[in-house]
XYZ file of C-alpha atoms in Angstrom:
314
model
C 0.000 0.000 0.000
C 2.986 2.051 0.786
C 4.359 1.871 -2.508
C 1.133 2.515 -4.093
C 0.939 6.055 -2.383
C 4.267 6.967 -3.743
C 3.161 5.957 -6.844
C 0.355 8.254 -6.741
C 2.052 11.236 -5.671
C 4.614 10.846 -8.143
C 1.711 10.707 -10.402
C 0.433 13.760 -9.061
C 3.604 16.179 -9.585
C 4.026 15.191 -13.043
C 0.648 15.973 -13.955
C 1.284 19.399 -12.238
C 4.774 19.647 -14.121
C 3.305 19.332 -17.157
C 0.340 21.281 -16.682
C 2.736 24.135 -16.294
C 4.461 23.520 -18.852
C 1.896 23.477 -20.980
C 0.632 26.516 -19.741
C 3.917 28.286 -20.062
C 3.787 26.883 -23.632
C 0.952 28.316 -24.549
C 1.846 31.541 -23.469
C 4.743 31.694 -25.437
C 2.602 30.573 -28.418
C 0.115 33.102 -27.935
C 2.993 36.250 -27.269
C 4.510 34.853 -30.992
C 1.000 35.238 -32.630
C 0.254 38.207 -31.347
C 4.043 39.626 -32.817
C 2.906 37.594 -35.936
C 0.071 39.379 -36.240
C 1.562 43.079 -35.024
C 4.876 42.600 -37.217
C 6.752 43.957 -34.462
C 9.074 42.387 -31.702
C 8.106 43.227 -27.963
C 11.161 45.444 -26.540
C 12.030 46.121 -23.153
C 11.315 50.041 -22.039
C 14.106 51.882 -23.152
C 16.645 53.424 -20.692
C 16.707 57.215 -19.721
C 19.481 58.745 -21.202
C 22.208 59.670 -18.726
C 22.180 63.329 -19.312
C 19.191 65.593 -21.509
C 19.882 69.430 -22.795
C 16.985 71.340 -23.879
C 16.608 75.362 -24.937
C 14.092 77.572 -24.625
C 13.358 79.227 -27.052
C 15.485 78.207 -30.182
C 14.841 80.947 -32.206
C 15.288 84.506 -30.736
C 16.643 88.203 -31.729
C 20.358 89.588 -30.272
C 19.644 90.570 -27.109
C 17.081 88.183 -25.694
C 18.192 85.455 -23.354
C 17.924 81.095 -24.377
C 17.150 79.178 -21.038
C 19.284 75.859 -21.479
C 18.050 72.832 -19.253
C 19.979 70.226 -17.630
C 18.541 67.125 -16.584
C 21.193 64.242 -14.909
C 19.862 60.877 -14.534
C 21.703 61.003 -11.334
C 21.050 61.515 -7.678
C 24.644 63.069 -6.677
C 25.951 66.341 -7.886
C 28.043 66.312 -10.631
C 29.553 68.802 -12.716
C 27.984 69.402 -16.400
C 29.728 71.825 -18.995
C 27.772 73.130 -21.295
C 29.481 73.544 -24.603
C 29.139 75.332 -27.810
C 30.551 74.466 -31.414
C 33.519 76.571 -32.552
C 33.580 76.026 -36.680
C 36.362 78.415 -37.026
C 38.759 75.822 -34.917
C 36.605 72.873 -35.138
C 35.853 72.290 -31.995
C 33.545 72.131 -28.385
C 34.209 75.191 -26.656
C 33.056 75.063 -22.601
C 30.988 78.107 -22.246
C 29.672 77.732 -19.121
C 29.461 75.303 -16.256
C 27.035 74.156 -13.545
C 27.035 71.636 -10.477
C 23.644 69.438 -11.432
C 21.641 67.298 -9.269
C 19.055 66.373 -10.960
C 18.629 69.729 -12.959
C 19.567 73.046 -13.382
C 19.518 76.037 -16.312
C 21.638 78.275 -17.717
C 20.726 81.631 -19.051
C 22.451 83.047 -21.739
C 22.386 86.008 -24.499
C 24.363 84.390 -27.420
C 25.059 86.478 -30.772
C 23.911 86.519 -34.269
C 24.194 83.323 -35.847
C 23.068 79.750 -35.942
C 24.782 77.791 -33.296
C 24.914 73.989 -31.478
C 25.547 73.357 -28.222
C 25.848 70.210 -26.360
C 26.108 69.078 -22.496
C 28.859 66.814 -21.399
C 29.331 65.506 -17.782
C 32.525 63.995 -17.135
C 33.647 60.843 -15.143
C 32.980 61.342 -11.609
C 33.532 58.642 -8.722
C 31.129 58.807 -5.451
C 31.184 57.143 -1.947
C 28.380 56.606 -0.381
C 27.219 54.683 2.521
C 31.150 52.963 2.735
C 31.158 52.169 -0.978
C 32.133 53.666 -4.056
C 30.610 53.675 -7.424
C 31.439 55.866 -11.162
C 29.539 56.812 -13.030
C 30.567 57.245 -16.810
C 31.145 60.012 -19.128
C 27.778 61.262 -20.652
C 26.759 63.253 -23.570
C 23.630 64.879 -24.329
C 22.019 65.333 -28.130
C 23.040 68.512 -29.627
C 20.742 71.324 -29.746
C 20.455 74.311 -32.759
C 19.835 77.587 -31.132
C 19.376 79.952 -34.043
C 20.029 83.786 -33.062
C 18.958 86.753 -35.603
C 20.225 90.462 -35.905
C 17.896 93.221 -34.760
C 15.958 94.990 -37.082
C 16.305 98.641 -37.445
C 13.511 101.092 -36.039
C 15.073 104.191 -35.561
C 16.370 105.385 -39.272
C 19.743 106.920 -39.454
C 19.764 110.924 -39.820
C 22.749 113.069 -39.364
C 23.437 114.772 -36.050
C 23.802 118.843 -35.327
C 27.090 119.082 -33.619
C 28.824 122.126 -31.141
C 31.756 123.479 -32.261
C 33.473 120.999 -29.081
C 31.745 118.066 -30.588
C 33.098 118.820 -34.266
C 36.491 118.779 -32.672
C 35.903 115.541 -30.696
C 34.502 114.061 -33.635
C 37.498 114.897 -35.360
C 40.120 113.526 -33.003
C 38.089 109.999 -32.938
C 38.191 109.768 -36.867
C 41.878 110.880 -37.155
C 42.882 108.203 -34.573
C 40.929 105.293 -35.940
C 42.154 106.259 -39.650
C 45.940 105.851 -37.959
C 45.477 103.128 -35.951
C 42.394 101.129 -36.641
C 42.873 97.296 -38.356
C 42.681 97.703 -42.342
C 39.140 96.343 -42.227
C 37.540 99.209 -40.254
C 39.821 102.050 -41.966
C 38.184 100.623 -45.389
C 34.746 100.779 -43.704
C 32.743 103.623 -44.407
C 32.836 106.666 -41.907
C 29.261 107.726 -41.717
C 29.871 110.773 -39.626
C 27.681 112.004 -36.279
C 24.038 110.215 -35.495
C 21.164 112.093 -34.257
C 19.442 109.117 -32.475
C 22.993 107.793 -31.223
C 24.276 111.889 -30.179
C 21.308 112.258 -28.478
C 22.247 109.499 -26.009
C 25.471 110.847 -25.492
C 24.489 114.193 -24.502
C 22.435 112.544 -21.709
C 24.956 110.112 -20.603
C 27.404 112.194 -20.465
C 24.892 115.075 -18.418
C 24.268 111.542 -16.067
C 27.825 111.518 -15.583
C 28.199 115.040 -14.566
C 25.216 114.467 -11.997
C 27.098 111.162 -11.111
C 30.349 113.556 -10.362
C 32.370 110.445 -12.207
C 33.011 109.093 -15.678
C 31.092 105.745 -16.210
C 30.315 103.466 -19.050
C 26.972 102.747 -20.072
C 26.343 98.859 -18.640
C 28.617 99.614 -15.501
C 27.842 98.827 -12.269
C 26.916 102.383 -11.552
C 24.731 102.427 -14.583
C 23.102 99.601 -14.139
C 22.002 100.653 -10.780
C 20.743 103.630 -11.546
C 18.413 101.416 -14.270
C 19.526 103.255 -17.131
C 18.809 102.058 -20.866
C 21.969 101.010 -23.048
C 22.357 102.840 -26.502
C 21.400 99.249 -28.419
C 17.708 99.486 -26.628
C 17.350 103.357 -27.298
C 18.749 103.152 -30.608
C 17.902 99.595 -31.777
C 19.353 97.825 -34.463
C 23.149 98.990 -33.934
C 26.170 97.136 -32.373
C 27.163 100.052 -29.828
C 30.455 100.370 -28.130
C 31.006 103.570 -25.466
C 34.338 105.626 -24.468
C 33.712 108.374 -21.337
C 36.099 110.549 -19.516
C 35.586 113.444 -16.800
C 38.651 116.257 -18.264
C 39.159 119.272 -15.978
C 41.210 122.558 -15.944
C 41.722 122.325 -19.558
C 41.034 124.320 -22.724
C 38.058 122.267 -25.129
C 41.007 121.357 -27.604
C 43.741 120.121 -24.698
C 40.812 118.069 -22.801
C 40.220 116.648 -26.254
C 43.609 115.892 -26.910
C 44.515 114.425 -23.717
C 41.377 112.647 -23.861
C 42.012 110.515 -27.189
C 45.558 110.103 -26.038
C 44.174 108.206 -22.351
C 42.010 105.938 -24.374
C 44.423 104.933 -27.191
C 46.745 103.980 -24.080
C 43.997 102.874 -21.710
C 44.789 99.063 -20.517
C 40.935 98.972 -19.795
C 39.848 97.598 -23.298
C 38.716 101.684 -24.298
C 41.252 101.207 -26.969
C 40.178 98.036 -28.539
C 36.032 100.202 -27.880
C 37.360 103.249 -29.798
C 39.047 101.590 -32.787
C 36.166 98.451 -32.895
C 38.671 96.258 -32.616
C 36.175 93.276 -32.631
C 33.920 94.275 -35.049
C 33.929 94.241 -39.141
C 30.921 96.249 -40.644
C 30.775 98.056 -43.681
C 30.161 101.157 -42.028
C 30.683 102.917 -38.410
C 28.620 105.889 -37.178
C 29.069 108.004 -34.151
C 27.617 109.473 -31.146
C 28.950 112.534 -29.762
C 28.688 114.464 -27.086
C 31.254 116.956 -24.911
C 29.602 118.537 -22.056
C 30.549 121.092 -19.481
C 30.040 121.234 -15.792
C 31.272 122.385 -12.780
C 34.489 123.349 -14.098
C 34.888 119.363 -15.609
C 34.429 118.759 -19.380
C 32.117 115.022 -19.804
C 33.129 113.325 -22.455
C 31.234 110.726 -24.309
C 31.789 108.745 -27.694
C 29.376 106.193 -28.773
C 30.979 104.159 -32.095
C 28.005 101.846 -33.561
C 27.294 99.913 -37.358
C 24.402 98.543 -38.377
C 23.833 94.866 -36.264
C 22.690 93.271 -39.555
C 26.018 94.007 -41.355
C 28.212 93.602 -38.362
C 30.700 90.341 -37.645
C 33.404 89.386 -35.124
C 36.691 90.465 -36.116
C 38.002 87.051 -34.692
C 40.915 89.145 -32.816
C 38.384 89.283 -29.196
């Protein structure tokens, strides 16, 4: 009798073997009709990339500001560079950088032009908890951020100058026709601005209410939440020279003047003779003011944004 129970439950777990098996067999049928009948193959869910870069928006004007988003598939910081493509050398360029846990942005105002960028994240090892782990060098896609000029609004009309600004003017034009680059010598000189004057004059009567030469977009400037010369005159590529002169005669203030920012280690050289910019034409702002006994001095040199391009030499 004993051996006829063992016989039965022997029985028993072979019917239950190959019930499942059966069943399991089925399944496996059924999956293969169904990607018969589909005419696809069932794939796992794909795995989250290690590191994401988006930008908002990708198609702006000069001057507005591109929101780039990192996203890590990490829980530990790690540093992300965020790079842009230099054609010219063929090359990623790091442009900025950020600690990322998880996410973060960067804000930025690039130029005119079309441009890619791309986020890398570089080897980093962690501890944690007594143990150490790496995680591996990621890449985002590359994103196309595409960047266009300004379009003139305010039309370009000659400026009325005083006999101080004539002789300013003159001193600017005699010093970039000496020592300006070939390329802006060749460019033509479009003489005073109204619109671009105009904003002279008040800078430089700002400065003389300041009681110190400052640069439009300094620190003083941008505290007291004054406008650049690009937003009041739009359309232009603007760069500013200032000086405070006193105890001088209009044509010695003038001339010491254009001699402090031809020697100026403070980049008013590289301002006054556009040393980074090619255009095929420069205008100017001018303006010489007097007050207090001090002489306020302010030169605005600006082309047209549309026909302007880097120099390559900043």
């Amino acid at each position: 009798m004993r051996h006829f129970r063992h016989i039965g439950a022997a029985a028993a777990v072979a019917v239950t073997v190959t019930a499942l098996a059966g069943g399991a067999l089925v399944v496996a049928q059924e999956r293969t009709a169904v990607e018969r009948q589909s005419g696809t193959t069932l794939q796992p869910a794909a795995k989250k990339p290690a590191l994401r870069l988006g930008a908002t928006p990708r198609s702006l004007e000069r001057g507005q500001v591109v929101t780039f988003r990192l996203k890590t598939s990490t829980k530990h910081p790690r540093p992300v560079h965020l790079q842009r493509y230099d054609s010219t050398r063929k090359a990623w360029r790091t442009i900025a950088k950020r600690t990322v846990r998880g996410s973060a942005s960067i804000r930025l105002k690039p130029g005119t032009g079309t441009f890619t960028y791309r986020a890398v994240a570089p080897r980093v090892r962690h501890r944690s908890g007594g143990s150490a782990h790496t995680h591996r060098l990621a890449r985002s896609g590359k994103v196309k951020v595409a960047v266009r000029a300004v379009q003139r609004t305010v039309p370009s009309r000659p400026a009325t100058l005083t006999a101080e600004e004539k002789t300013l003017l003159a001193a600017v034009r005699e010093a970039r026709g000496t020592y300006a680059r070939p390329a802006v010598t060749a460019a033509t000189d479009r003489g005073a601005e109204a619109c671009l004057t105009t904003y002279a004059r008040r800078h430089a009567a700002w400065m003389a209410s300041l009681g110190r030469a400052a640069d439009p977009g300094s620190a003083e400037h941008r505290a007291a939440g004054r406008s650049l010369p690009a937003k009041d005159c739009p359309g232009r590529t603007v760069s500013a020279v200032t000086r405070a002169v006193g105890g001088a005669s209009a044509a010695d203030a003038i001339r010491t003047t254009v001699d402090a920012w031809l020697s100026s280690p403070y980049g008013e050289t590289g301002r006054l003779l556009s040393a980074c910019h090619d255009a095929s034409g420069f205008e100017y702002g001018i303006a010489s003011t007097t007050a207090g006994g001090t002489r306020w001095l302010t030169v605005l040199v600006s082309s047209d944004t549309a026909a302007t391009k880097s120099s390559g030499v900043c």
